[in-house]
mmCIF file with all atom_site columns, C-alpha atoms in Angstrom:
data_model
loop_
_atom_site.group_PDB
_atom_site.id
_atom_site.type_symbol
_atom_site.label_atom_id
_atom_site.label_alt_id
_atom_site.label_comp_id
_atom_site.label_asym_id
_atom_site.label_entity_id
_atom_site.label_seq_id
_atom_site.pdbx_PDB_ins_code
_atom_site.Cartn_x
_atom_site.Cartn_y
_atom_site.Cartn_z
_atom_site.occupancy
_atom_site.B_iso_or_equiv
_atom_site.pdbx_formal_charge
_atom_site.auth_seq_id
_atom_site.auth_comp_id
_atom_site.auth_asym_id
_atom_site.auth_atom_id
_atom_site.pdbx_PDB_model_num
ATOM 1   C CA . MET A 1 1   ? -0.248  -0.237  0.375   1.00 0.00 ? 16  MET A CA 1
ATOM 2   C CA . LYS A 1 2   ? 3.072   3.126   0.932   1.00 0.00 ? 17  LYS A CA 1
ATOM 3   C CA . LYS A 1 3   ? 4.694   1.989   -2.821  1.00 0.00 ? 18  LYS A CA 1
ATOM 4   C CA . LEU A 1 4   ? 1.028   2.253   -4.396  1.00 0.00 ? 19  LEU A CA 1
ATOM 5   C CA . LEU A 1 5   ? 0.796   5.577   -2.539  1.00 0.00 ? 20  LEU A CA 1
ATOM 6   C CA . THR A 1 6   ? 4.339   6.765   -3.378  1.00 0.00 ? 21  THR A CA 1
ATOM 7   C CA . THR A 1 7   ? 3.333   6.257   -6.486  1.00 0.00 ? 22  THR A CA 1
ATOM 8   C CA . ILE A 1 8   ? 0.396   7.880   -6.615  1.00 0.00 ? 23  ILE A CA 1
ATOM 9   C CA . SER A 1 9   ? 1.180   10.795  -5.132  1.00 0.00 ? 24  SER A CA 1
ATOM 10  C CA . GLU A 1 10  ? 4.921   10.699  -7.672  1.00 0.00 ? 25  GLU A CA 1
ATOM 11  C CA . LYS A 1 11  ? 3.678   11.213  -11.587 1.00 0.00 ? 26  LYS A CA 1
ATOM 12  C CA . ALA A 1 12  ? -0.300  13.254  -10.033 1.00 0.00 ? 27  ALA A CA 1
ATOM 13  C CA . ILE A 1 13  ? 2.965   16.105  -8.629  1.00 0.00 ? 28  ILE A CA 1
ATOM 14  C CA . LYS A 1 14  ? 5.157   15.933  -11.745 1.00 0.00 ? 29  LYS A CA 1
ATOM 15  C CA . ASN A 1 15  ? 2.098   15.803  -14.197 1.00 0.00 ? 30  ASN A CA 1
ATOM 16  C CA . GLU A 1 16  ? 0.480   18.888  -12.069 1.00 0.00 ? 31  GLU A CA 1
ATOM 17  C CA . ASP A 1 17  ? -3.013  17.268  -11.147 1.00 0.00 ? 32  ASP A CA 1
ATOM 18  C CA . PHE A 1 18  ? -3.961  18.902  -9.209  1.00 0.00 ? 33  PHE A CA 1
ATOM 19  C CA . ASN A 1 19  ? -2.656  22.086  -7.230  1.00 0.00 ? 34  ASN A CA 1
ATOM 20  C CA . PHE A 1 20  ? -0.496  20.828  -4.366  1.00 0.00 ? 35  PHE A CA 1
ATOM 21  C CA . THR A 1 21  ? 1.312   22.988  -1.997  1.00 0.00 ? 36  THR A CA 1
ATOM 22  C CA . SER A 1 22  ? 4.709   23.726  -1.633  1.00 0.00 ? 37  SER A CA 1
ATOM 23  C CA . GLU A 1 23  ? 5.443   21.039  1.543   1.00 0.00 ? 38  GLU A CA 1
ATOM 24  C CA . GLN A 1 24  ? 3.637   17.760  -0.389  1.00 0.00 ? 39  GLN A CA 1
ATOM 25  C CA . ILE A 1 25  ? 5.918   19.101  -3.724  1.00 0.00 ? 40  ILE A CA 1
ATOM 26  C CA . GLU A 1 26  ? 9.119   19.356  -1.595  1.00 0.00 ? 41  GLU A CA 1
ATOM 27  C CA . ASN A 1 27  ? 8.232   15.961  0.187   1.00 0.00 ? 42  ASN A CA 1
ATOM 28  C CA . ASN A 1 28  ? 6.109   14.388  -3.545  1.00 0.00 ? 43  ASN A CA 1
ATOM 29  C CA . TRP A 1 29  ? 3.880   13.059  -0.840  1.00 0.00 ? 44  TRP A CA 1
ATOM 30  C CA . LEU A 1 30  ? 0.316   13.803  -0.380  1.00 0.00 ? 45  LEU A CA 1
ATOM 31  C CA . GLY A 1 31  ? -0.219  11.838  2.495   1.00 0.00 ? 46  GLY A CA 1
ATOM 32  C CA . THR A 1 32  ? 0.722   12.699  5.968   1.00 0.00 ? 47  THR A CA 1
ATOM 33  C CA . ILE A 1 33  ? 2.138   11.314  9.206   1.00 0.00 ? 48  ILE A CA 1
ATOM 34  C CA . PRO A 1 34  ? 0.930   8.164   10.136  1.00 0.00 ? 49  PRO A CA 1
ATOM 35  C CA . ALA A 1 35  ? -2.252  6.998   12.800  1.00 0.00 ? 50  ALA A CA 1
ATOM 36  C CA . THR A 1 36  ? -0.873  6.029   16.069  1.00 0.00 ? 51  THR A CA 1
ATOM 37  C CA . GLU A 1 37  ? -3.047  3.780   17.965  1.00 0.00 ? 52  GLU A CA 1
ATOM 38  C CA . LYS A 1 38  ? -4.641  6.041   20.361  1.00 0.00 ? 53  LYS A CA 1
ATOM 39  C CA . GLN A 1 39  ? -5.766  7.839   17.192  1.00 0.00 ? 54  GLN A CA 1
ATOM 40  C CA . ILE A 1 40  ? -7.210  4.388   16.044  1.00 0.00 ? 55  ILE A CA 1
ATOM 41  C CA . SER A 1 41  ? -8.414  3.156   19.169  1.00 0.00 ? 56  SER A CA 1
ATOM 42  C CA . ASN A 1 42  ? -10.267 6.877   20.213  1.00 0.00 ? 57  ASN A CA 1
ATOM 43  C CA . THR A 1 43  ? -11.874 6.681   17.016  1.00 0.00 ? 58  THR A CA 1
ATOM 44  C CA . GLU A 1 44  ? -12.797 3.091   16.940  1.00 0.00 ? 59  GLU A CA 1
ATOM 45  C CA . ASN A 1 45  ? -14.818 3.544   20.735  1.00 0.00 ? 60  ASN A CA 1
ATOM 46  C CA . ARG A 1 46  ? -16.446 6.830   18.911  1.00 0.00 ? 61  ARG A CA 1
ATOM 47  C CA . LEU A 1 47  ? -18.260 4.947   16.326  1.00 0.00 ? 62  LEU A CA 1
ATOM 48  C CA . GLY A 1 48  ? -18.922 1.645   18.446  1.00 0.00 ? 63  GLY A CA 1
ATOM 49  C CA . ILE A 1 49  ? -16.701 0.333   15.417  1.00 0.00 ? 64  ILE A CA 1
ATOM 50  C CA . LYS A 1 50  ? -13.720 -2.103  14.837  1.00 0.00 ? 65  LYS A CA 1
ATOM 51  C CA . LEU A 1 51  ? -12.079 -0.691  11.345  1.00 0.00 ? 66  LEU A CA 1
ATOM 52  C CA . PRO A 1 52  ? -11.425 -3.385  8.391   1.00 0.00 ? 67  PRO A CA 1
ATOM 53  C CA . LYS A 1 53  ? -8.215  -3.904  7.948   1.00 0.00 ? 68  LYS A CA 1
ATOM 54  C CA . ASP A 1 54  ? -7.384  -2.110  5.122   1.00 0.00 ? 69  ASP A CA 1
ATOM 55  C CA . TYR A 1 55  ? -8.447  1.331   6.282   1.00 0.00 ? 70  TYR A CA 1
ATOM 56  C CA . ILE A 1 56  ? -6.087  0.225   9.364   1.00 0.00 ? 71  ILE A CA 1
ATOM 57  C CA . GLU A 1 57  ? -3.288  -0.326  7.032   1.00 0.00 ? 72  GLU A CA 1
ATOM 58  C CA . PHE A 1 58  ? -3.959  2.593   4.773   1.00 0.00 ? 73  PHE A CA 1
ATOM 59  C CA . ILE A 1 59  ? -3.471  5.338   8.178   1.00 0.00 ? 74  ILE A CA 1
ATOM 60  C CA . LYS A 1 60  ? -1.064  3.333   9.657   1.00 0.00 ? 75  LYS A CA 1
ATOM 61  C CA . ILE A 1 61  ? 1.046   4.697   6.572   1.00 0.00 ? 76  ILE A CA 1
ATOM 62  C CA . THR A 1 62  ? -0.709  7.944   6.192   1.00 0.00 ? 77  THR A CA 1
ATOM 63  C CA . ASN A 1 63  ? -3.369  9.749   8.370   1.00 0.00 ? 78  ASN A CA 1
ATOM 64  C CA . GLY A 1 64  ? -5.118  11.467  5.447   1.00 0.00 ? 79  GLY A CA 1
ATOM 65  C CA . PHE A 1 65  ? -4.333  11.644  1.403   1.00 0.00 ? 80  PHE A CA 1
ATOM 66  C CA . SER A 1 66  ? -4.763  14.527  0.072   1.00 0.00 ? 81  SER A CA 1
ATOM 67  C CA . ALA A 1 67  ? -7.131  14.226  -3.692  1.00 0.00 ? 82  ALA A CA 1
ATOM 68  C CA . PRO A 1 68  ? -4.145  14.123  -6.141  1.00 0.00 ? 83  PRO A CA 1
ATOM 69  C CA . ASN A 1 69  ? -6.694  15.467  -8.268  1.00 0.00 ? 84  ASN A CA 1
ATOM 70  C CA . ASP A 1 70  ? -9.730  17.591  -8.740  1.00 0.00 ? 85  ASP A CA 1
ATOM 71  C CA . ILE A 1 71  ? -12.262 14.114  -9.268  1.00 0.00 ? 86  ILE A CA 1
ATOM 72  C CA . GLU A 1 72  ? -11.090 11.783  -6.360  1.00 0.00 ? 87  GLU A CA 1
ATOM 73  C CA . PRO A 1 73  ? -11.672 12.770  -2.293  1.00 0.00 ? 88  PRO A CA 1
ATOM 74  C CA . SER A 1 74  ? -8.978  13.360  -0.013  1.00 0.00 ? 89  SER A CA 1
ATOM 75  C CA . PHE A 1 75  ? -8.498  10.327  2.363   1.00 0.00 ? 90  PHE A CA 1
ATOM 76  C CA . GLU A 1 76  ? -9.344  12.766  6.477   1.00 0.00 ? 91  GLU A CA 1
ATOM 77  C CA . ASN A 1 77  ? -6.838  12.434  9.823   1.00 0.00 ? 92  ASN A CA 1
ATOM 78  C CA . ILE A 1 78  ? -8.708  9.609   10.574  1.00 0.00 ? 93  ILE A CA 1
ATOM 79  C CA . SER A 1 79  ? -10.348 11.865  14.043  1.00 0.00 ? 94  SER A CA 1
ATOM 80  C CA . ASN A 1 80  ? -12.157 12.956  11.540  1.00 0.00 ? 95  ASN A CA 1
ATOM 81  C CA . ILE A 1 81  ? -14.152 10.244  9.848   1.00 0.00 ? 96  ILE A CA 1
ATOM 82  C CA . ASP A 1 82  ? -18.122 9.928   10.895  1.00 0.00 ? 97  ASP A CA 1
ATOM 83  C CA . PHE A 1 83  ? -20.981 7.536   9.622   1.00 0.00 ? 98  PHE A CA 1
ATOM 84  C CA . LEU A 1 84  ? -22.461 9.756   6.566   1.00 0.00 ? 99  LEU A CA 1
ATOM 85  C CA . LYS A 1 85  ? -25.687 10.374  8.730   1.00 0.00 ? 100 LYS A CA 1
ATOM 86  C CA . ASN A 1 86  ? -23.363 12.113  11.640  1.00 0.00 ? 101 ASN A CA 1
ATOM 87  C CA . ILE A 1 87  ? -21.937 14.241  8.442   1.00 0.00 ? 102 ILE A CA 1
ATOM 88  C CA . GLU A 1 88  ? -24.384 14.842  5.518   1.00 0.00 ? 103 GLU A CA 1
ATOM 89  C CA . PRO A 1 89  ? -27.930 13.659  6.850   1.00 0.00 ? 104 PRO A CA 1
ATOM 90  C CA . PHE A 1 90  ? -29.284 15.488  3.288   1.00 0.00 ? 105 PHE A CA 1
ATOM 91  C CA . ALA A 1 91  ? -27.630 12.758  1.845   1.00 0.00 ? 106 ALA A CA 1
ATOM 92  C CA . ILE A 1 92  ? -28.866 9.884   3.363   1.00 0.00 ? 107 ILE A CA 1
ATOM 93  C CA . GLU A 1 93  ? -32.774 11.806  1.902   1.00 0.00 ? 108 GLU A CA 1
ATOM 94  C CA . ALA A 1 94  ? -31.820 12.453  -1.398  1.00 0.00 ? 109 ALA A CA 1
ATOM 95  C CA . TYR A 1 95  ? -30.538 8.771   -1.657  1.00 0.00 ? 110 TYR A CA 1
ATOM 96  C CA . SER A 1 96  ? -32.814 6.942   -0.054  1.00 0.00 ? 111 SER A CA 1
ATOM 97  C CA . HIS A 1 97  ? -32.831 3.803   -2.311  1.00 0.00 ? 112 HIS A CA 1
ATOM 98  C CA . LEU A 1 98  ? -29.461 3.724   -1.294  1.00 0.00 ? 113 LEU A CA 1
ATOM 99  C CA . PRO A 1 99  ? -30.212 2.352   2.375   1.00 0.00 ? 114 PRO A CA 1
ATOM 100 C CA . GLU A 1 100 ? -26.512 0.802   2.626   1.00 0.00 ? 115 GLU A CA 1
ATOM 101 C CA . LEU A 1 101 ? -25.727 4.441   3.599   1.00 0.00 ? 116 LEU A CA 1
ATOM 102 C CA . LYS A 1 102 ? -27.830 4.838   6.832   1.00 0.00 ? 117 LYS A CA 1
ATOM 103 C CA . ASN A 1 103 ? -25.143 3.009   7.756   1.00 0.00 ? 118 ASN A CA 1
ATOM 104 C CA . ALA A 1 104 ? -21.463 4.261   5.631   1.00 0.00 ? 119 ALA A CA 1
ATOM 105 C CA . ILE A 1 105 ? -18.556 5.586   7.463   1.00 0.00 ? 120 ILE A CA 1
ATOM 106 C CA . LEU A 1 106 ? -17.531 8.841   5.651   1.00 0.00 ? 121 LEU A CA 1
ATOM 107 C CA . ILE A 1 107 ? -13.484 8.775   5.768   1.00 0.00 ? 122 ILE A CA 1
ATOM 108 C CA . ALA A 1 108 ? -12.757 10.916  2.091   1.00 0.00 ? 123 ALA A CA 1
ATOM 109 C CA . GLY A 1 109 ? -14.678 13.781  0.554   1.00 0.00 ? 124 GLY A CA 1
ATOM 110 C CA . ILE A 1 110 ? -15.267 15.758  3.239   1.00 0.00 ? 125 ILE A CA 1
ATOM 111 C CA . GLU A 1 111 ? -16.681 19.146  2.659   1.00 0.00 ? 126 GLU A CA 1
ATOM 112 C CA . GLU A 1 112 ? -16.354 17.422  -1.316  1.00 0.00 ? 127 GLU A CA 1
ATOM 113 C CA . GLU A 1 113 ? -18.381 17.126  -4.484  1.00 0.00 ? 128 GLU A CA 1
ATOM 114 C CA . GLN A 1 114 ? -17.038 12.809  -3.979  1.00 0.00 ? 129 GLN A CA 1
ATOM 115 C CA . TYR A 1 115 ? -17.467 10.902  -1.050  1.00 0.00 ? 130 TYR A CA 1
ATOM 116 C CA . PHE A 1 116 ? -15.359 7.691   -0.495  1.00 0.00 ? 131 PHE A CA 1
ATOM 117 C CA . LEU A 1 117 ? -17.331 5.328   2.012   1.00 0.00 ? 132 LEU A CA 1
ATOM 118 C CA . LEU A 1 118 ? -16.475 2.949   3.852   1.00 0.00 ? 133 LEU A CA 1
ATOM 119 C CA . ILE A 1 119 ? -19.987 0.256   4.298   1.00 0.00 ? 134 ILE A CA 1
ATOM 120 C CA . LEU A 1 120 ? -20.910 -1.312  7.787   1.00 0.00 ? 135 LEU A CA 1
ATOM 121 C CA . PRO A 1 121 ? -22.155 -4.941  7.358   1.00 0.00 ? 136 PRO A CA 1
ATOM 122 C CA . GLU A 1 122 ? -24.727 -5.538  8.706   1.00 0.00 ? 137 GLU A CA 1
ATOM 123 C CA . SER A 1 123 ? -24.055 -9.194  9.496   1.00 0.00 ? 138 SER A CA 1
ATOM 124 C CA . GLU A 1 124 ? -20.866 -11.153 10.695  1.00 0.00 ? 139 GLU A CA 1
ATOM 125 C CA . ASN A 1 125 ? -21.571 -12.621 7.806   1.00 0.00 ? 140 ASN A CA 1
ATOM 126 C CA . GLU A 1 126 ? -21.011 -10.154 5.611   1.00 0.00 ? 141 GLU A CA 1
ATOM 127 C CA . GLU A 1 127 ? -17.605 -8.189  4.954   1.00 0.00 ? 142 GLU A CA 1
ATOM 128 C CA . TRP A 1 128 ? -17.063 -4.423  4.289   1.00 0.00 ? 143 TRP A CA 1
ATOM 129 C CA . LYS A 1 129 ? -18.131 -2.461  1.420   1.00 0.00 ? 144 LYS A CA 1
ATOM 130 C CA . TYR A 1 130 ? -16.324 0.561   0.033   1.00 0.00 ? 145 TYR A CA 1
ATOM 131 C CA . TRP A 1 131 ? -17.675 3.025   -2.207  1.00 0.00 ? 146 TRP A CA 1
ATOM 132 C CA . LYS A 1 132 ? -16.936 6.328   -4.043  1.00 0.00 ? 147 LYS A CA 1
ATOM 133 C CA . PHE A 1 133 ? -19.390 7.822   -5.045  1.00 0.00 ? 148 PHE A CA 1
ATOM 134 C CA . ALA A 1 134 ? -20.963 11.507  -5.994  1.00 0.00 ? 149 ALA A CA 1
ATOM 135 C CA . ASN A 1 135 ? -23.412 12.961  -7.277  1.00 0.00 ? 150 ASN A CA 1
ATOM 136 C CA . TRP A 1 136 ? -21.891 13.896  -10.704 1.00 0.00 ? 151 TRP A CA 1
ATOM 137 C CA . TYR A 1 137 ? -20.314 9.974   -11.152 1.00 0.00 ? 152 TYR A CA 1
ATOM 138 C CA . PRO A 1 138 ? -24.786 8.787   -11.583 1.00 0.00 ? 153 PRO A CA 1
ATOM 139 C CA . GLY A 1 139 ? -24.442 5.735   -8.515  1.00 0.00 ? 154 GLY A CA 1
ATOM 140 C CA . GLU A 1 140 ? -22.112 4.355   -6.620  1.00 0.00 ? 155 GLU A CA 1
ATOM 141 C CA . HIS A 1 141 ? -19.300 2.802   -7.366  1.00 0.00 ? 156 HIS A CA 1
ATOM 142 C CA . PRO A 1 142 ? -18.070 0.164   -5.615  1.00 0.00 ? 157 PRO A CA 1
ATOM 143 C CA . PHE A 1 143 ? -14.874 -1.572  -5.102  1.00 0.00 ? 158 PHE A CA 1
ATOM 144 C CA . GLY A 1 144 ? -13.327 -4.735  -3.285  1.00 0.00 ? 159 GLY A CA 1
ATOM 145 C CA . ASN A 1 145 ? -11.383 -3.219  -0.797  1.00 0.00 ? 160 ASN A CA 1
ATOM 146 C CA . LEU A 1 146 ? -8.151  -0.163  -0.346  1.00 0.00 ? 161 LEU A CA 1
ATOM 147 C CA . LYS A 1 147 ? -5.939  -1.340  -2.702  1.00 0.00 ? 162 LYS A CA 1
ATOM 148 C CA . GLU A 1 148 ? -8.314  -1.897  -5.480  1.00 0.00 ? 163 GLU A CA 1
ATOM 149 C CA . TYR A 1 149 ? -9.636  1.975   -4.766  1.00 0.00 ? 164 TYR A CA 1
ATOM 150 C CA . PHE A 1 150 ? -6.138  3.758   -4.754  1.00 0.00 ? 165 PHE A CA 1
ATOM 151 C CA . GLU A 1 151 ? -5.072  0.840   -8.004  1.00 0.00 ? 166 GLU A CA 1
ATOM 152 C CA . ASP A 1 152 ? -8.076  2.913   -10.089 1.00 0.00 ? 167 ASP A CA 1
ATOM 153 C CA . VAL A 1 153 ? -6.417  6.079   -9.523  1.00 0.00 ? 168 VAL A CA 1
ATOM 154 C CA . LEU A 1 154 ? -2.914  5.411   -10.268 1.00 0.00 ? 169 LEU A CA 1
ATOM 155 C CA . GLU A 1 155 ? -4.589  3.512   -13.972 1.00 0.00 ? 170 GLU A CA 1
ATOM 156 C CA . PHE A 1 156 ? -6.762  6.831   -14.231 1.00 0.00 ? 171 PHE A CA 1
ATOM 157 C CA . ILE A 1 157 ? -3.389  9.108   -13.901 1.00 0.00 ? 172 ILE A CA 1
ATOM 158 C CA . VAL A 1 158 ? -1.184  6.413   -16.065 1.00 0.00 ? 173 VAL A CA 1
ATOM 159 C CA . LYS A 1 159 ? -4.089  6.896   -18.777 1.00 0.00 ? 174 LYS A CA 1
ATOM 160 C CA . GLU A 1 160 ? -4.665  10.168  -17.878 1.00 0.00 ? 175 GLU A CA 1
ATOM 161 C CA . HIS A 1 161 ? -0.935  11.487  -19.176 1.00 0.00 ? 176 HIS A CA 1
ATOM 162 C CA . GLU A 1 162 ? -0.912  8.625   -22.169 1.00 0.00 ? 177 GLU A CA 1
ATOM 163 C CA . SER A 1 163 ? -3.387  10.307  -24.226 1.00 0.00 ? 178 SER A CA 1
#
């Protein structure tokens, strides 16, 4: 995961895909410092859940990750994540045909046009769901896990600059 995030950072900054800070350009990194065990356990206790292992792996690499372009969301510091219903209750009403949103945790895209959501399993036999969701991008766009999402982001960045 670290190598994948590093490659996304390097390519996005090199291609000037977005307005990056001077610190991001200097460090060639869109991430931040890793989350601590205490930050992780505080968030899990606040939300009353155990977060998925791959999200924990990600947040231990970088406690937030800036959008590499204007179509991806910025991943939040773990202290800022919360249930979508607590951050954007209107989204729950507007998309009532998607009952999964009631159990969605917004981990990227707070106050942005696109979200990245973790959807809690409804039973012990189910897996976490991973959705990119945006008004301008009709419907939910599922991913098998965070790595699959970031691989998709990298593929888009590469294709965008090949043309």
